[in-house]
Short mmCIF file of C-alpha atoms in Angstrom, two decimals:
data_model
loop_
_atom_site.label_atom_id
_atom_site.label_comp_id
_atom_site.label_asym_id
_atom_site.label_seq_id
_atom_site.Cartn_x
_atom_site.Cartn_y
_atom_site.Cartn_z
CA UNK A 21 0.00 0.00 0.00
CA UNK A 22 0.89 3.65 -0.12
CA UNK A 23 1.51 4.03 3.59
CA UNK A 24 1.90 2.13 6.84
CA UNK A 25 -1.34 0.42 7.73
CA UNK A 26 -2.30 -0.62 11.25
CA UNK A 27 -5.24 -2.65 12.41
CA UNK A 28 -7.46 -2.45 14.28
CA UNK A 29 -7.65 1.31 14.72
CA UNK A 30 -9.33 0.87 18.08
CA UNK A 31 -9.38 -2.07 20.43
CA UNK A 32 -11.18 -2.40 23.75
CA UNK A 33 -10.30 -5.49 25.73
CA UNK A 34 -10.90 -6.86 29.17
CA UNK A 35 -8.09 -7.03 31.67
CA UNK A 36 -6.32 -10.36 31.44
CA UNK A 37 -7.14 -11.02 27.79
CA UNK A 38 -4.52 -11.29 25.05
CA UNK A 39 -4.50 -8.86 22.12
CA UNK A 40 -2.78 -8.81 18.74
CA UNK A 41 -2.01 -5.61 16.88
CA UNK A 42 -1.08 -5.71 13.22
CA UNK A 43 1.20 -3.54 11.12
CA UNK A 44 1.63 -3.57 7.35
CA UNK A 45 4.72 -1.53 6.49
CA UNK A 46 5.41 0.28 3.26
CA UNK A 47 6.40 -2.21 0.61
CA UNK A 48 10.17 -2.62 0.37
CA UNK A 49 10.94 -1.02 3.70
CA UNK A 50 13.43 -3.14 5.59
CA UNK A 51 13.06 -1.52 9.00
CA UNK A 52 9.95 -1.71 11.16
CA UNK A 53 9.42 -0.10 14.55
CA UNK A 54 6.82 -0.36 17.28
CA UNK A 55 6.28 2.49 19.72
CA UNK A 56 3.83 3.12 22.52
CA UNK A 57 2.39 6.57 23.05
CA UNK A 58 0.89 7.37 26.42
CA UNK A 59 -0.32 10.73 27.65
CA UNK A 60 2.64 12.75 28.84
CA UNK A 61 5.13 9.99 28.04
CA UNK A 62 5.95 10.74 24.45
CA UNK A 63 6.87 7.86 22.17
CA UNK A 64 8.28 4.90 24.03
CA UNK A 65 10.36 2.59 21.86
CA UNK A 66 9.26 -1.04 22.08
CA UNK A 67 10.93 -3.14 19.40
CA UNK A 68 12.79 -2.70 16.12
CA UNK A 69 13.19 -5.07 13.17
CA UNK A 70 15.84 -4.50 10.51
CA UNK A 71 15.92 -6.90 7.59
CA UNK A 72 16.94 -10.39 8.62
CA UNK A 73 18.86 -9.24 11.67
CA UNK A 74 17.80 -10.21 15.17
CA UNK A 75 15.26 -7.66 16.42
CA UNK A 76 16.15 -5.10 19.05
CA UNK A 77 13.73 -5.99 21.85
CA UNK A 78 15.32 -3.75 24.44
CA UNK A 79 12.24 -1.54 24.77
CA UNK A 80 9.67 -4.22 25.55
CA UNK A 81 8.37 -3.37 29.05
CA UNK A 82 7.71 -6.93 30.20
CA UNK A 83 7.64 -10.53 29.01
CA UNK A 84 3.92 -10.10 28.35
CA UNK A 85 4.91 -8.18 25.22
CA UNK A 86 6.23 -9.89 22.11
CA UNK A 87 6.40 -9.16 18.42
CA UNK A 88 7.18 -10.98 15.25
CA UNK A 89 7.69 -10.03 11.66
CA UNK A 90 6.83 -12.65 9.09
CA UNK A 91 8.59 -12.73 5.74
CA UNK A 92 10.22 -9.41 6.36
CA UNK A 93 6.91 -7.62 5.95
CA UNK A 94 3.85 -7.75 8.20
CA UNK A 95 4.41 -7.49 11.93
CA UNK A 96 2.23 -8.48 14.86
CA UNK A 97 2.61 -7.08 18.37
CA UNK A 98 1.10 -9.37 20.98
CA UNK A 99 0.27 -8.36 24.53
CA UNK A 100 -0.62 -11.22 26.83
CA UNK A 101 -2.72 -10.91 29.97
CA UNK A 102 -3.38 -7.24 29.36
CA UNK A 103 -3.31 -4.80 32.25
CA UNK A 104 -4.90 -1.38 32.55
CA UNK A 105 -1.49 0.29 32.31
CA UNK A 106 -1.16 -1.19 28.81
CA UNK A 107 -3.82 1.26 27.62
CA UNK A 108 -2.13 3.52 25.07
CA UNK A 109 -1.79 4.20 21.38
CA UNK A 110 0.52 1.71 19.71
CA UNK A 111 2.31 3.13 16.70
CA UNK A 112 4.10 1.29 13.95
CA UNK A 113 6.59 2.86 11.57
CA UNK A 114 8.76 1.67 8.72
CA UNK A 115 11.77 3.01 6.93
CA UNK A 116 14.15 2.08 4.17
CA UNK A 117 17.75 1.09 4.74
CA UNK A 118 19.73 3.93 6.30
CA UNK A 119 16.98 5.20 8.67
CA UNK A 120 16.73 8.57 7.00
CA UNK A 121 12.99 8.81 7.51
CA UNK A 122 10.42 6.74 9.36
CA UNK A 123 6.84 6.69 8.12
CA UNK A 124 4.17 6.18 10.76
CA UNK A 125 0.83 4.48 10.70
CA UNK A 126 -2.25 5.98 12.32
CA UNK A 127 -1.86 3.78 15.35
CA UNK A 128 -4.03 1.39 17.32
CA UNK A 129 -5.71 2.84 20.37
CA UNK A 130 -5.83 0.09 22.98
CA UNK A 131 -8.11 0.43 25.97
CA UNK A 132 -7.99 -2.18 28.70
CA UNK A 133 -11.08 -2.17 30.92
CA UNK B 8 22.99 4.70 23.45
CA UNK B 9 21.18 7.84 22.48
CA UNK B 10 18.76 10.02 24.40
CA UNK B 11 16.69 13.08 23.60
CA UNK B 12 15.56 15.83 25.94
CA UNK B 13 12.86 18.24 24.95
CA UNK B 14 13.22 21.00 27.47
CA UNK B 15 9.66 22.31 27.38
CA UNK B 16 6.65 20.07 27.72
CA UNK B 17 4.23 22.87 26.83
CA UNK B 18 4.73 26.11 24.91
CA UNK B 19 1.79 28.52 24.71
CA UNK B 20 2.14 31.38 22.22
CA UNK B 21 -0.04 33.93 20.51
CA UNK B 22 -0.68 33.85 16.80
CA UNK B 23 1.99 35.56 14.66
CA UNK B 24 4.54 35.38 17.47
CA UNK B 25 7.87 33.61 16.95
CA UNK B 26 8.46 30.27 18.62
CA UNK B 27 11.40 28.05 19.50
CA UNK B 28 11.02 24.46 20.64
CA UNK B 29 14.16 23.18 22.26
CA UNK B 30 15.78 19.80 21.77
CA UNK B 31 19.04 18.47 23.15
CA UNK B 32 20.45 15.03 22.51
CA UNK B 33 23.10 12.77 23.88
CA UNK B 34 25.04 10.28 21.78
CA UNK B 35 28.47 8.74 21.61
CA UNK B 36 28.27 8.52 17.81
CA UNK B 37 27.23 10.81 15.02
CA UNK B 38 23.50 11.01 14.53
CA UNK B 39 20.74 11.94 12.20
CA UNK B 40 18.22 14.37 13.71
CA UNK B 41 14.51 14.73 13.07
CA UNK B 42 11.48 16.73 14.08
CA UNK B 43 8.08 15.10 13.75
CA UNK B 44 4.69 16.76 14.21
CA UNK B 45 1.44 15.21 15.36
CA UNK B 46 -1.68 17.27 14.76
CA UNK B 47 -4.71 16.55 16.97
CA UNK B 48 -6.14 13.12 16.27
CA UNK B 49 -3.66 12.44 13.49
CA UNK B 50 -0.54 10.35 13.00
CA UNK B 51 3.04 11.56 13.08
CA UNK B 52 4.56 13.18 10.05
CA UNK B 53 8.07 14.34 9.34
CA UNK B 54 8.59 18.08 9.68
CA UNK B 55 12.28 18.21 8.81
CA UNK B 56 15.52 16.28 9.15
CA UNK B 57 19.24 16.85 9.39
CA UNK B 58 21.43 14.26 7.71
CA UNK B 59 24.54 16.19 6.71
CA UNK B 60 25.67 19.42 5.11
CA UNK B 61 24.21 22.79 6.06
CA UNK B 62 23.36 22.96 9.73
CA UNK B 63 20.27 25.05 9.03
CA UNK B 64 17.49 22.83 7.82
CA UNK B 65 14.20 24.05 6.42
CA UNK B 66 11.04 21.97 6.65
CA UNK B 67 7.38 22.14 5.86
CA UNK B 68 5.00 24.87 6.99
CA UNK B 69 7.73 27.46 7.47
CA UNK B 70 9.61 25.63 10.22
CA UNK B 71 13.37 25.42 10.39
CA UNK B 72 15.90 23.90 12.76
CA UNK B 73 19.58 24.40 13.38
CA UNK B 74 21.99 21.63 14.26
CA UNK B 75 24.58 22.72 16.80
CA UNK B 76 27.11 19.96 17.30
CA UNK B 77 29.04 21.65 20.10
CA UNK B 78 25.87 22.17 22.12
CA UNK B 79 24.29 18.89 20.95
CA UNK B 80 21.11 20.76 20.14
CA UNK B 81 18.59 20.80 17.34
CA UNK B 82 16.11 23.55 18.19
CA UNK B 83 13.03 24.08 16.04
CA UNK B 84 11.94 27.61 15.12
CA UNK B 85 9.24 29.44 13.28
CA UNK B 86 9.23 33.24 12.92
CA UNK B 87 5.44 33.62 12.95
CA UNK B 88 3.06 30.88 14.06
CA UNK B 89 -0.52 30.22 13.04
CA UNK B 90 -3.41 28.71 14.92
CA UNK B 91 -3.02 25.66 12.68
CA UNK B 92 0.46 25.02 14.10
CA UNK B 93 -1.14 23.82 17.32
CA UNK B 94 0.18 20.29 17.67
CA UNK B 95 2.59 17.97 19.49
CA UNK B 96 6.17 18.19 18.27
CA UNK B 97 8.70 15.41 18.74
CA UNK B 98 12.45 15.54 18.35
CA UNK B 99 14.19 12.28 17.43
CA UNK B 100 17.66 10.91 16.76
CA UNK B 101 19.09 7.84 15.12
CA UNK B 102 22.71 6.76 14.86
CA UNK B 103 24.34 7.55 11.58
CA UNK B 104 25.26 4.55 9.49
CA UNK B 105 24.31 1.96 12.06
CA UNK B 106 21.81 -0.61 11.01
CA UNK B 107 19.97 -2.33 13.80
CA UNK B 108 19.16 0.69 15.92
CA UNK B 109 15.88 2.50 16.30
CA UNK B 110 14.76 6.09 16.26
CA UNK B 111 14.74 7.49 19.77
CA UNK B 112 12.19 10.18 20.56
CA UNK B 113 11.89 12.88 23.14
CA UNK B 114 8.77 13.18 25.27
CA UNK B 115 7.29 15.85 23.03
CA UNK B 116 6.39 19.51 23.27
CA UNK B 117 2.81 20.67 23.02
CA UNK B 118 2.61 23.91 21.07
CA UNK B 119 -0.62 25.79 21.72
CA UNK B 120 -1.26 28.80 19.51
CA UNK B 121 -4.05 31.15 20.49
CA UNK B 122 -5.47 34.31 18.96
#
């Protein structure tokens, strides 16, 4: 597609349930990023995929969070046993080799009730 | 590792006034520098970037930023703001020529322009 696509745009889930958030990057982009945006916290880096290299998972806040990228394209961020503090907007971005510009999706607004 | 500090969390200004949003970074390697803007209820979009060359970078909507290596700063400026500039502004860095590292963002500055 023309831009980074994220789905769903909104997700309301009950505490303790698992959720999956999807990101379709721009075709041909080798790098893919996940960020979490909470009020007053800016953009918190979660995980970064670059080509076939091992992902940088240093930003994942707990072992309840995981992400995978299949075939170097689509990525899924999974949050297990969701907690209320997981409520945030989850943003995905992609960029071409060299990191000269990251293009962002519209985000998934996750609400844990 | 890199880090970004945006010195002002909120900047209120009147329309047609000049504005400066401050950004300082820390890095042990050379970096690329970016400013992103997020308008209300919209996604992030690139405002401008510094990769190399002239330290004064011009972006969209009349914004510009100046890279100061000695002060490790990349402040964003606009000589005359409009109501439509009301948004969240994020400064970001990434290591130059290093694959496998992510963009690191500051916590953002909310620019509120009033008439």
